[in-house]
């Protein structure tokens, strides 16, 4: 109920004037309230936040792609190749470049099947091996198998060699035609130039491992069929039939890949008349296998 603001008397709700002092009575008003204004968020702030998140994700993805590219061989880009002739080699080699290779080869691996040599009168020789070096320089660390015809008798053996030293026969391994051989040469200590040579007969379970100190230029890795040098002369090539290499891989600059992942050279063995002695297949679809076959000379 309203009160007179002058004399303080109480009056009815509809009283317009105070009946005691005649003062006009004003209706009481509720206390005023400040309107509550809700702070509005800027339009598009959520959109900007989404853009920031997308930008961070993009940077992470690009950084990961760069790391993968630097640590893995570029298997999507075709690598350069070249075809060469040799008086004693038939096979493939890989390097960082075909013209200016870098000394970064630290491992080579390969498998092959021991061939059956056709025995003939006289002496003829053949070998299958993997190696590091030898294409661009005179250093070569290698291990493999020998398949010879010695005046009508067949001879088979496993060996390793550190040029310019002579090959060392592994007498604890007895190999025969049809055996599957796996070999690996790996640098185990770059400070001391220590290398591990491993060769095993997957068919019989025989194996051999040794550690050597050798200063390789580390410019190339190879998978080769060879007619060995005998007494400072290239020996006659034995009729070995064919040798199939599989699972050929190398590590260069920390990147491990198959033959097609690196610049590669294909070697064809020829005689003094420039006649091919061994035919070499193209690389298999897996990029890590090929076959070298003896070419009979009529």
PDB file of C-alpha atoms in Angstrom, residues 23 30 67 135 140 207 213 217:
ATOM      1  CA  UNK A  23       0.320  15.826  -0.785  1.00  0.00           C
ATOM      2  CA  UNK A  30      10.406  -1.341  -8.279  1.00  0.00           C
ATOM      3  CA  UNK A  67      61.363 -37.756 -42.424  1.00  0.00           C
ATOM      4  CA  UNK A 135      83.159 -51.348 -59.587  1.00  0.00           C
ATOM      5  CA  UNK A 140      86.493 -55.375 -52.872  1.00  0.00           C
ATOM      6  CA  UNK A 207      77.093 -71.680 -42.003  1.00  0.00           C
ATOM      7  CA  UNK A 213      89.098 -55.304 -40.646  1.00  0.00           C
ATOM      8  CA  UNK A 217      85.771 -47.364 -50.408  1.00  0.00           C
TER       9      UNK A 217
END
